[in-house]
Amino acid sequence: MKPHILGPDFSTFARSVRLYCEEKTLEYTHGLQVDGSSIARHSAEHLALHPFGKVPVLLHGERRVFETTSICRYLDAAFPQSSLQPRDLAQRTEVDQWSAALALYVDDRLIRRYLLLIASPIPPARPVDPEALAAATPAAIQTLDLLARQLGDRAFFCGTRYSMADALLTPMLDYLQQLPDAAAWLEQRQNLRDYLQHMRLRPSGRTVLGPPDRDRGSA
């Protein structure tokens, strides 16, 4: 049974799950179709799969798993031969706590409150609110500083191996780097810039990152 990742191609969290599958070398499908039928966002069919009408949702046989961190942990349990979870308790705890922080606070500050003010993935494009953007900028910069300190000189965000935290962070930074101001912020934080380039050059990054496939995200 191939896992299916329900979500539009532009979704950072859907991309996170795809990256995780790629790193685990799993075969999977993705998009907003299930069994040949399109699932419209917030439709009854969508709400039956995710009670809050969010994405991604993992469909695996009879299983329906929502929330990105839970999906990644499920994938490690369901396919233990390629688990990305650290065996050491301290390392696993670091990955878990940072994955939760990335999914909650970092996504909120960098994506919901900043990036989506400038570049909405769903047309029509909205005019940028200068006051809202100015209000969101200090928190975005502060968050990048925090991420740069956590990364330090390591190759991966939580240690020496790829983890769920890397899958969560990479799509956020990949989108931010495409905005002029945010690209300049990343240039000023060389370790984050180099980290992003490293993630992009991995086979998983080459497969998942880049411009979204609108045909997979229009429903």
PDB file of C-alpha atoms in Angstrom:
ATOM      1  CA  MET A   1       0.000   0.000   0.000  1.00  0.00           C
ATOM      2  CA  LYS A   2       1.490   3.311  -1.051  1.00  0.00           C
ATOM      3  CA  PRO A   3       0.845   6.190   1.331  1.00  0.00           C
ATOM      4  CA  HIS A   4      -1.053   9.084  -0.224  1.00  0.00           C
ATOM      5  CA  ILE A   5      -0.389  12.643   0.965  1.00  0.00           C
ATOM      6  CA  LEU A   6      -3.545  14.710   0.626  1.00  0.00           C
ATOM      7  CA  GLY A   7      -2.660  18.354   0.128  1.00  0.00           C
ATOM      8  CA  PRO A   8      -1.864  20.978  -2.503  1.00  0.00           C
ATOM      9  CA  ASP A   9       1.626  21.018  -3.939  1.00  0.00           C
ATOM     10  CA  PHE A  10       2.322  24.531  -2.626  1.00  0.00           C
ATOM     11  CA  SER A  11       1.664  23.630   1.020  1.00  0.00           C
ATOM     12  CA  THR A  12       4.814  23.821   3.144  1.00  0.00           C
ATOM     13  CA  PHE A  13       3.538  21.059   5.418  1.00  0.00           C
ATOM     14  CA  ALA A  14       2.566  18.783   2.524  1.00  0.00           C
ATOM     15  CA  ARG A  15       6.070  19.314   1.182  1.00  0.00           C
ATOM     16  CA  SER A  16       7.475  18.421   4.600  1.00  0.00           C
ATOM     17  CA  VAL A  17       5.739  15.042   4.503  1.00  0.00           C
ATOM     18  CA  ARG A  18       6.905  14.469   0.943  1.00  0.00           C
ATOM     19  CA  LEU A  19      10.483  15.256   1.985  1.00  0.00           C
ATOM     20  CA  TYR A  20      10.153  12.789   4.829  1.00  0.00           C
ATOM     21  CA  CYS A  21       8.895  10.085   2.474  1.00  0.00           C
ATOM     22  CA  GLU A  22      11.724  10.808   0.052  1.00  0.00           C
ATOM     23  CA  GLU A  23      14.319  10.584   2.820  1.00  0.00           C
ATOM     24  CA  LYS A  24      12.779   7.269   3.900  1.00  0.00           C
ATOM     25  CA  THR A  25      12.871   6.137   0.235  1.00  0.00           C
ATOM     26  CA  LEU A  26       9.156   5.360   0.321  1.00  0.00           C
ATOM     27  CA  GLU A  27       6.935   5.160  -2.728  1.00  0.00           C
ATOM     28  CA  TYR A  28       3.946   7.476  -2.306  1.00  0.00           C
ATOM     29  CA  THR A  29       1.424   9.575  -4.157  1.00  0.00           C
ATOM     30  CA  HIS A  30       0.329  13.122  -3.427  1.00  0.00           C
ATOM     31  CA  GLY A  31      -2.215  15.718  -4.464  1.00  0.00           C
ATOM     32  CA  LEU A  32      -5.835  16.657  -3.880  1.00  0.00           C
ATOM     33  CA  GLN A  33      -7.343  13.585  -5.493  1.00  0.00           C
ATOM     34  CA  VAL A  34      -8.366  10.421  -3.671  1.00  0.00           C
ATOM     35  CA  ASP A  35      -9.380   7.351  -5.694  1.00  0.00           C
ATOM     36  CA  GLY A  36      -9.702   9.528  -8.785  1.00  0.00           C
ATOM     37  CA  SER A  37     -11.973  12.125  -7.154  1.00  0.00           C
ATOM     38  CA  SER A  38     -10.892  15.658  -6.301  1.00  0.00           C
ATOM     39  CA  ILE A  39     -11.268  16.707  -2.670  1.00  0.00           C
ATOM     40  CA  ALA A  40     -12.248  20.369  -2.423  1.00  0.00           C
ATOM     41  CA  ARG A  41     -10.800  22.277   0.504  1.00  0.00           C
ATOM     42  CA  HIS A  42     -13.176  22.487   3.483  1.00  0.00           C
ATOM     43  CA  SER A  43     -15.699  20.247   1.748  1.00  0.00           C
ATOM     44  CA  ALA A  44     -17.568  17.544   3.648  1.00  0.00           C
ATOM     45  CA  GLU A  45     -15.132  15.005   2.204  1.00  0.00           C
ATOM     46  CA  HIS A  46     -12.171  17.041   3.425  1.00  0.00           C
ATOM     47  CA  LEU A  47     -13.646  17.540   6.908  1.00  0.00           C
ATOM     48  CA  ALA A  48     -14.243  13.808   7.156  1.00  0.00           C
ATOM     49  CA  LEU A  49     -10.486  13.343   6.789  1.00  0.00           C
ATOM     50  CA  HIS A  50      -9.327  16.302   8.895  1.00  0.00           C
ATOM     51  CA  PRO A  51     -11.798  17.732  11.432  1.00  0.00           C
ATOM     52  CA  PHE A  52     -10.315  21.244  11.107  1.00  0.00           C
ATOM     53  CA  GLY A  53     -10.129  21.236   7.305  1.00  0.00           C
ATOM     54  CA  LYS A  54      -6.339  21.450   7.140  1.00  0.00           C
ATOM     55  CA  VAL A  55      -3.620  19.675   5.172  1.00  0.00           C
ATOM     56  CA  PRO A  56      -1.785  17.417   4.901  1.00  0.00           C
ATOM     57  CA  VAL A  57      -3.628  14.200   5.648  1.00  0.00           C
ATOM     58  CA  LEU A  58      -1.903  10.865   5.178  1.00  0.00           C
ATOM     59  CA  LEU A  59      -4.035   8.087   3.712  1.00  0.00           C
ATOM     60  CA  HIS A  60      -2.544   4.627   4.135  1.00  0.00           C
ATOM     61  CA  GLY A  61      -4.900   1.728   3.652  1.00  0.00           C
ATOM     62  CA  GLU A  62      -7.648   2.239   6.226  1.00  0.00           C
ATOM     63  CA  ARG A  63      -5.547   4.726   8.193  1.00  0.00           C
ATOM     64  CA  ARG A  64      -6.221   8.455   8.167  1.00  0.00           C
ATOM     65  CA  VAL A  65      -3.524  10.492   9.924  1.00  0.00           C
ATOM     66  CA  PHE A  66      -3.539  14.281  10.194  1.00  0.00           C
ATOM     67  CA  GLU A  67      -1.018  16.830  11.528  1.00  0.00           C
ATOM     68  CA  THR A  68       2.475  16.812  10.048  1.00  0.00           C
ATOM     69  CA  THR A  69       4.473  15.704  13.079  1.00  0.00           C
ATOM     70  CA  SER A  70       2.033  12.878  13.781  1.00  0.00           C
ATOM     71  CA  ILE A  71       2.236  11.813  10.133  1.00  0.00           C
ATOM     72  CA  CYS A  72       6.035  11.660  10.248  1.00  0.00           C
ATOM     73  CA  ARG A  73       5.993   9.601  13.445  1.00  0.00           C
ATOM     74  CA  TYR A  74       3.406   7.285  11.911  1.00  0.00           C
ATOM     75  CA  LEU A  75       5.580   6.803   8.825  1.00  0.00           C
ATOM     76  CA  ASP A  76       8.509   5.825  11.024  1.00  0.00           C
ATOM     77  CA  ALA A  77       6.372   3.322  12.917  1.00  0.00           C
ATOM     78  CA  ALA A  78       4.713   1.921   9.795  1.00  0.00           C
ATOM     79  CA  PHE A  79       8.006   1.678   7.870  1.00  0.00           C
ATOM     80  CA  PRO A  80      10.579   1.037  10.624  1.00  0.00           C
ATOM     81  CA  GLN A  81      13.191  -0.270   8.211  1.00  0.00           C
ATOM     82  CA  SER A  82      13.974   3.347   7.290  1.00  0.00           C
ATOM     83  CA  SER A  83      13.107   5.185  10.508  1.00  0.00           C
ATOM     84  CA  LEU A  84      14.454   8.710  10.812  1.00  0.00           C
ATOM     85  CA  GLN A  85      13.753   8.895  14.559  1.00  0.00           C
ATOM     86  CA  PRO A  86      16.925   9.030  16.688  1.00  0.00           C
ATOM     87  CA  ARG A  87      17.342   6.069  19.020  1.00  0.00           C
ATOM     88  CA  ASP A  88      18.962   8.143  21.750  1.00  0.00           C
ATOM     89  CA  LEU A  89      16.315   9.641  24.065  1.00  0.00           C
ATOM     90  CA  ALA A  90      18.001  13.043  24.361  1.00  0.00           C
ATOM     91  CA  GLN A  91      18.373  13.367  20.595  1.00  0.00           C
ATOM     92  CA  ARG A  92      14.814  12.178  19.980  1.00  0.00           C
ATOM     93  CA  THR A  93      13.520  14.701  22.519  1.00  0.00           C
ATOM     94  CA  GLU A  94      15.420  17.505  20.798  1.00  0.00           C
ATOM     95  CA  VAL A  95      13.915  16.556  17.440  1.00  0.00           C
ATOM     96  CA  ASP A  96      10.427  16.314  18.929  1.00  0.00           C
ATOM     97  CA  GLN A  97      10.521  19.636  20.761  1.00  0.00           C
ATOM     98  CA  TRP A  98      11.983  21.532  17.827  1.00  0.00           C
ATOM     99  CA  SER A  99       9.579  19.899  15.390  1.00  0.00           C
ATOM    100  CA  ALA A 100       6.680  21.071  17.551  1.00  0.00           C
ATOM    101  CA  ALA A 101       8.150  24.580  17.755  1.00  0.00           C
ATOM    102  CA  LEU A 102       8.710  24.721  13.990  1.00  0.00           C
ATOM    103  CA  ALA A 103       5.162  23.567  13.224  1.00  0.00           C
ATOM    104  CA  LEU A 104       3.626  26.032  15.685  1.00  0.00           C
ATOM    105  CA  TYR A 105       5.700  29.156  16.288  1.00  0.00           C
ATOM    106  CA  VAL A 106       8.136  29.300  13.384  1.00  0.00           C
ATOM    107  CA  ASP A 107       5.462  28.553  10.796  1.00  0.00           C
ATOM    108  CA  ASP A 108       3.240  31.211  12.379  1.00  0.00           C
ATOM    109  CA  ARG A 109       5.912  33.904  12.343  1.00  0.00           C
ATOM    110  CA  LEU A 110       7.592  33.172   9.008  1.00  0.00           C
ATOM    111  CA  ILE A 111       4.759  31.807   6.873  1.00  0.00           C
ATOM    112  CA  ARG A 112       1.326  32.764   8.229  1.00  0.00           C
ATOM    113  CA  ARG A 113       2.188  36.282   9.433  1.00  0.00           C
ATOM    114  CA  TYR A 114       4.932  37.238   6.975  1.00  0.00           C
ATOM    115  CA  LEU A 115       5.250  35.283   3.727  1.00  0.00           C
ATOM    116  CA  LEU A 116       1.514  34.993   3.073  1.00  0.00           C
ATOM    117  CA  LEU A 117       1.179  38.769   3.360  1.00  0.00           C
ATOM    118  CA  ILE A 118       3.395  39.061   0.283  1.00  0.00           C
ATOM    119  CA  ALA A 119       2.864  35.897  -1.749  1.00  0.00           C
ATOM    120  CA  SER A 120      -0.441  34.119  -1.381  1.00  0.00           C
ATOM    121  CA  PRO A 121      -0.453  30.750  -3.178  1.00  0.00           C
ATOM    122  CA  ILE A 122      -4.176  30.983  -3.933  1.00  0.00           C
ATOM    123  CA  PRO A 123      -5.321  33.549  -6.537  1.00  0.00           C
ATOM    124  CA  PRO A 124      -6.332  36.271  -6.786  1.00  0.00           C
ATOM    125  CA  ALA A 125      -3.272  38.056  -5.453  1.00  0.00           C
ATOM    126  CA  ARG A 126      -4.056  40.450  -2.630  1.00  0.00           C
ATOM    127  CA  PRO A 127      -2.459  43.883  -2.213  1.00  0.00           C
ATOM    128  CA  VAL A 128       0.275  43.977   0.403  1.00  0.00           C
ATOM    129  CA  ASP A 129      -0.707  45.698   3.643  1.00  0.00           C
ATOM    130  CA  PRO A 130       2.379  47.822   4.488  1.00  0.00           C
ATOM    131  CA  GLU A 131       1.399  48.240   8.132  1.00  0.00           C
ATOM    132  CA  ALA A 132       0.827  44.521   8.656  1.00  0.00           C
ATOM    133  CA  LEU A 133       4.098  43.745   6.896  1.00  0.00           C
ATOM    134  CA  ALA A 134       6.015  46.225   9.039  1.00  0.00           C
ATOM    135  CA  ALA A 135       4.463  44.747  12.160  1.00  0.00           C
ATOM    136  CA  ALA A 136       5.388  41.193  11.137  1.00  0.00           C
ATOM    137  CA  THR A 137       8.985  41.906  10.079  1.00  0.00           C
ATOM    138  CA  PRO A 138      10.689  42.159  13.516  1.00  0.00           C
ATOM    139  CA  ALA A 139       9.316  38.774  14.630  1.00  0.00           C
ATOM    140  CA  ALA A 140      10.411  37.185  11.340  1.00  0.00           C
ATOM    141  CA  ILE A 141      13.962  38.520  11.739  1.00  0.00           C
ATOM    142  CA  GLN A 142      14.072  37.491  15.386  1.00  0.00           C
ATOM    143  CA  THR A 143      12.952  33.995  14.434  1.00  0.00           C
ATOM    144  CA  LEU A 144      15.675  33.651  11.798  1.00  0.00           C
ATOM    145  CA  ASP A 145      18.236  34.689  14.425  1.00  0.00           C
ATOM    146  CA  LEU A 146      16.902  32.013  16.751  1.00  0.00           C
ATOM    147  CA  LEU A 147      17.056  29.378  14.004  1.00  0.00           C
ATOM    148  CA  ALA A 148      20.609  30.379  13.111  1.00  0.00           C
ATOM    149  CA  ARG A 149      21.707  29.992  16.739  1.00  0.00           C
ATOM    150  CA  GLN A 150      20.079  26.576  17.018  1.00  0.00           C
ATOM    151  CA  LEU A 151      21.655  25.364  13.775  1.00  0.00           C
ATOM    152  CA  GLY A 152      25.120  26.624  14.630  1.00  0.00           C
ATOM    153  CA  ASP A 153      27.754  24.883  12.523  1.00  0.00           C
ATOM    154  CA  ARG A 154      25.875  21.587  12.218  1.00  0.00           C
ATOM    155  CA  ALA A 155      24.865  20.044   8.900  1.00  0.00           C
ATOM    156  CA  PHE A 156      21.359  19.234  10.165  1.00  0.00           C
ATOM    157  CA  PHE A 157      19.039  21.227  12.356  1.00  0.00           C
ATOM    158  CA  CYS A 158      19.043  18.820  15.312  1.00  0.00           C
ATOM    159  CA  GLY A 159      22.352  17.036  15.048  1.00  0.00           C
ATOM    160  CA  THR A 160      24.305  14.881  12.642  1.00  0.00           C
ATOM    161  CA  ARG A 161      21.413  13.139  10.854  1.00  0.00           C
ATOM    162  CA  TYR A 162      18.407  14.223   8.825  1.00  0.00           C
ATOM    163  CA  SER A 163      15.275  14.401  10.986  1.00  0.00           C
ATOM    164  CA  MET A 164      11.664  15.515  11.035  1.00  0.00           C
ATOM    165  CA  ALA A 165      12.875  18.991  12.015  1.00  0.00           C
ATOM    166  CA  ASP A 166      14.751  19.331   8.708  1.00  0.00           C
ATOM    167  CA  ALA A 167      11.681  18.244   6.756  1.00  0.00           C
ATOM    168  CA  LEU A 168       9.623  20.919   8.515  1.00  0.00           C
ATOM    169  CA  LEU A 169      12.103  23.782   8.238  1.00  0.00           C
ATOM    170  CA  THR A 170      13.354  23.342   4.677  1.00  0.00           C
ATOM    171  CA  PRO A 171      10.145  24.284   2.774  1.00  0.00           C
ATOM    172  CA  MET A 172       9.734  27.407   4.921  1.00  0.00           C
ATOM    173  CA  LEU A 173      13.254  28.643   4.189  1.00  0.00           C
ATOM    174  CA  ASP A 174      12.955  27.631   0.530  1.00  0.00           C
ATOM    175  CA  TYR A 175       9.924  29.887   0.063  1.00  0.00           C
ATOM    176  CA  LEU A 176      11.381  32.727   2.129  1.00  0.00           C
ATOM    177  CA  GLN A 177      14.543  32.780   0.054  1.00  0.00           C
ATOM    178  CA  GLN A 178      12.429  33.635  -2.990  1.00  0.00           C
ATOM    179  CA  LEU A 179      11.379  36.965  -1.426  1.00  0.00           C
ATOM    180  CA  PRO A 180      13.922  39.805  -1.866  1.00  0.00           C
ATOM    181  CA  ASP A 181      13.976  41.043   1.730  1.00  0.00           C
ATOM    182  CA  ALA A 182      13.959  37.569   3.238  1.00  0.00           C
ATOM    183  CA  ALA A 183      16.677  36.452   0.808  1.00  0.00           C
ATOM    184  CA  ALA A 184      18.849  39.289   2.127  1.00  0.00           C
ATOM    185  CA  TRP A 185      18.174  38.166   5.699  1.00  0.00           C
ATOM    186  CA  LEU A 186      19.324  34.653   4.827  1.00  0.00           C
ATOM    187  CA  GLU A 187      22.464  36.015   3.172  1.00  0.00           C
ATOM    188  CA  GLN A 188      23.263  37.750   6.461  1.00  0.00           C
ATOM    189  CA  ARG A 189      22.923  34.419   8.283  1.00  0.00           C
ATOM    190  CA  GLN A 190      25.403  32.360   6.326  1.00  0.00           C
ATOM    191  CA  ASN A 191      24.791  29.104   8.170  1.00  0.00           C
ATOM    192  CA  LEU A 192      21.062  29.201   7.311  1.00  0.00           C
ATOM    193  CA  ARG A 193      21.847  30.064   3.695  1.00  0.00           C
ATOM    194  CA  ASP A 194      24.336  27.207   3.404  1.00  0.00           C
ATOM    195  CA  TYR A 195      21.989  24.829   5.203  1.00  0.00           C
ATOM    196  CA  LEU A 196      19.199  25.606   2.729  1.00  0.00           C
ATOM    197  CA  GLN A 197      21.515  25.011  -0.208  1.00  0.00           C
ATOM    198  CA  HIS A 198      22.569  21.692   1.326  1.00  0.00           C
ATOM    199  CA  MET A 199      18.914  20.657   1.717  1.00  0.00           C
ATOM    200  CA  ARG A 200      18.087  21.691  -1.838  1.00  0.00           C
ATOM    201  CA  LEU A 201      20.903  19.573  -3.246  1.00  0.00           C
ATOM    202  CA  ARG A 202      19.820  16.393  -1.461  1.00  0.00           C
ATOM    203  CA  PRO A 203      17.836  13.998  -3.668  1.00  0.00           C
ATOM    204  CA  SER A 204      14.739  14.732  -1.573  1.00  0.00           C
ATOM    205  CA  GLY A 205      15.124  18.475  -2.097  1.00  0.00           C
ATOM    206  CA  ARG A 206      15.660  18.091  -5.827  1.00  0.00           C
ATOM    207  CA  THR A 207      12.416  16.125  -6.043  1.00  0.00           C
ATOM    208  CA  VAL A 208      10.160  18.178  -3.779  1.00  0.00           C
ATOM    209  CA  LEU A 209      11.331  21.792  -3.710  1.00  0.00           C
ATOM    210  CA  GLY A 210      10.914  24.375  -6.436  1.00  0.00           C
ATOM    211  CA  PRO A 211       7.882  26.039  -8.038  1.00  0.00           C
ATOM    212  CA  PRO A 212       4.600  24.359  -7.058  1.00  0.00           C
ATOM    213  CA  ASP A 213       2.644  22.232  -9.493  1.00  0.00           C
ATOM    214  CA  ARG A 214      -0.588  24.213  -9.742  1.00  0.00           C
ATOM    215  CA  ASP A 215      -2.411  21.242 -11.246  1.00  0.00           C
ATOM    216  CA  ARG A 216      -2.002  19.473  -7.899  1.00  0.00           C
ATOM    217  CA  GLY A 217      -3.252  22.380  -5.823  1.00  0.00           C
ATOM    218  CA  SER A 218      -6.203  24.017  -7.545  1.00  0.00           C
ATOM    219  CA  ALA A 219      -9.069  21.990  -6.120  1.00  0.00           C
TER     220      ALA A 219
END
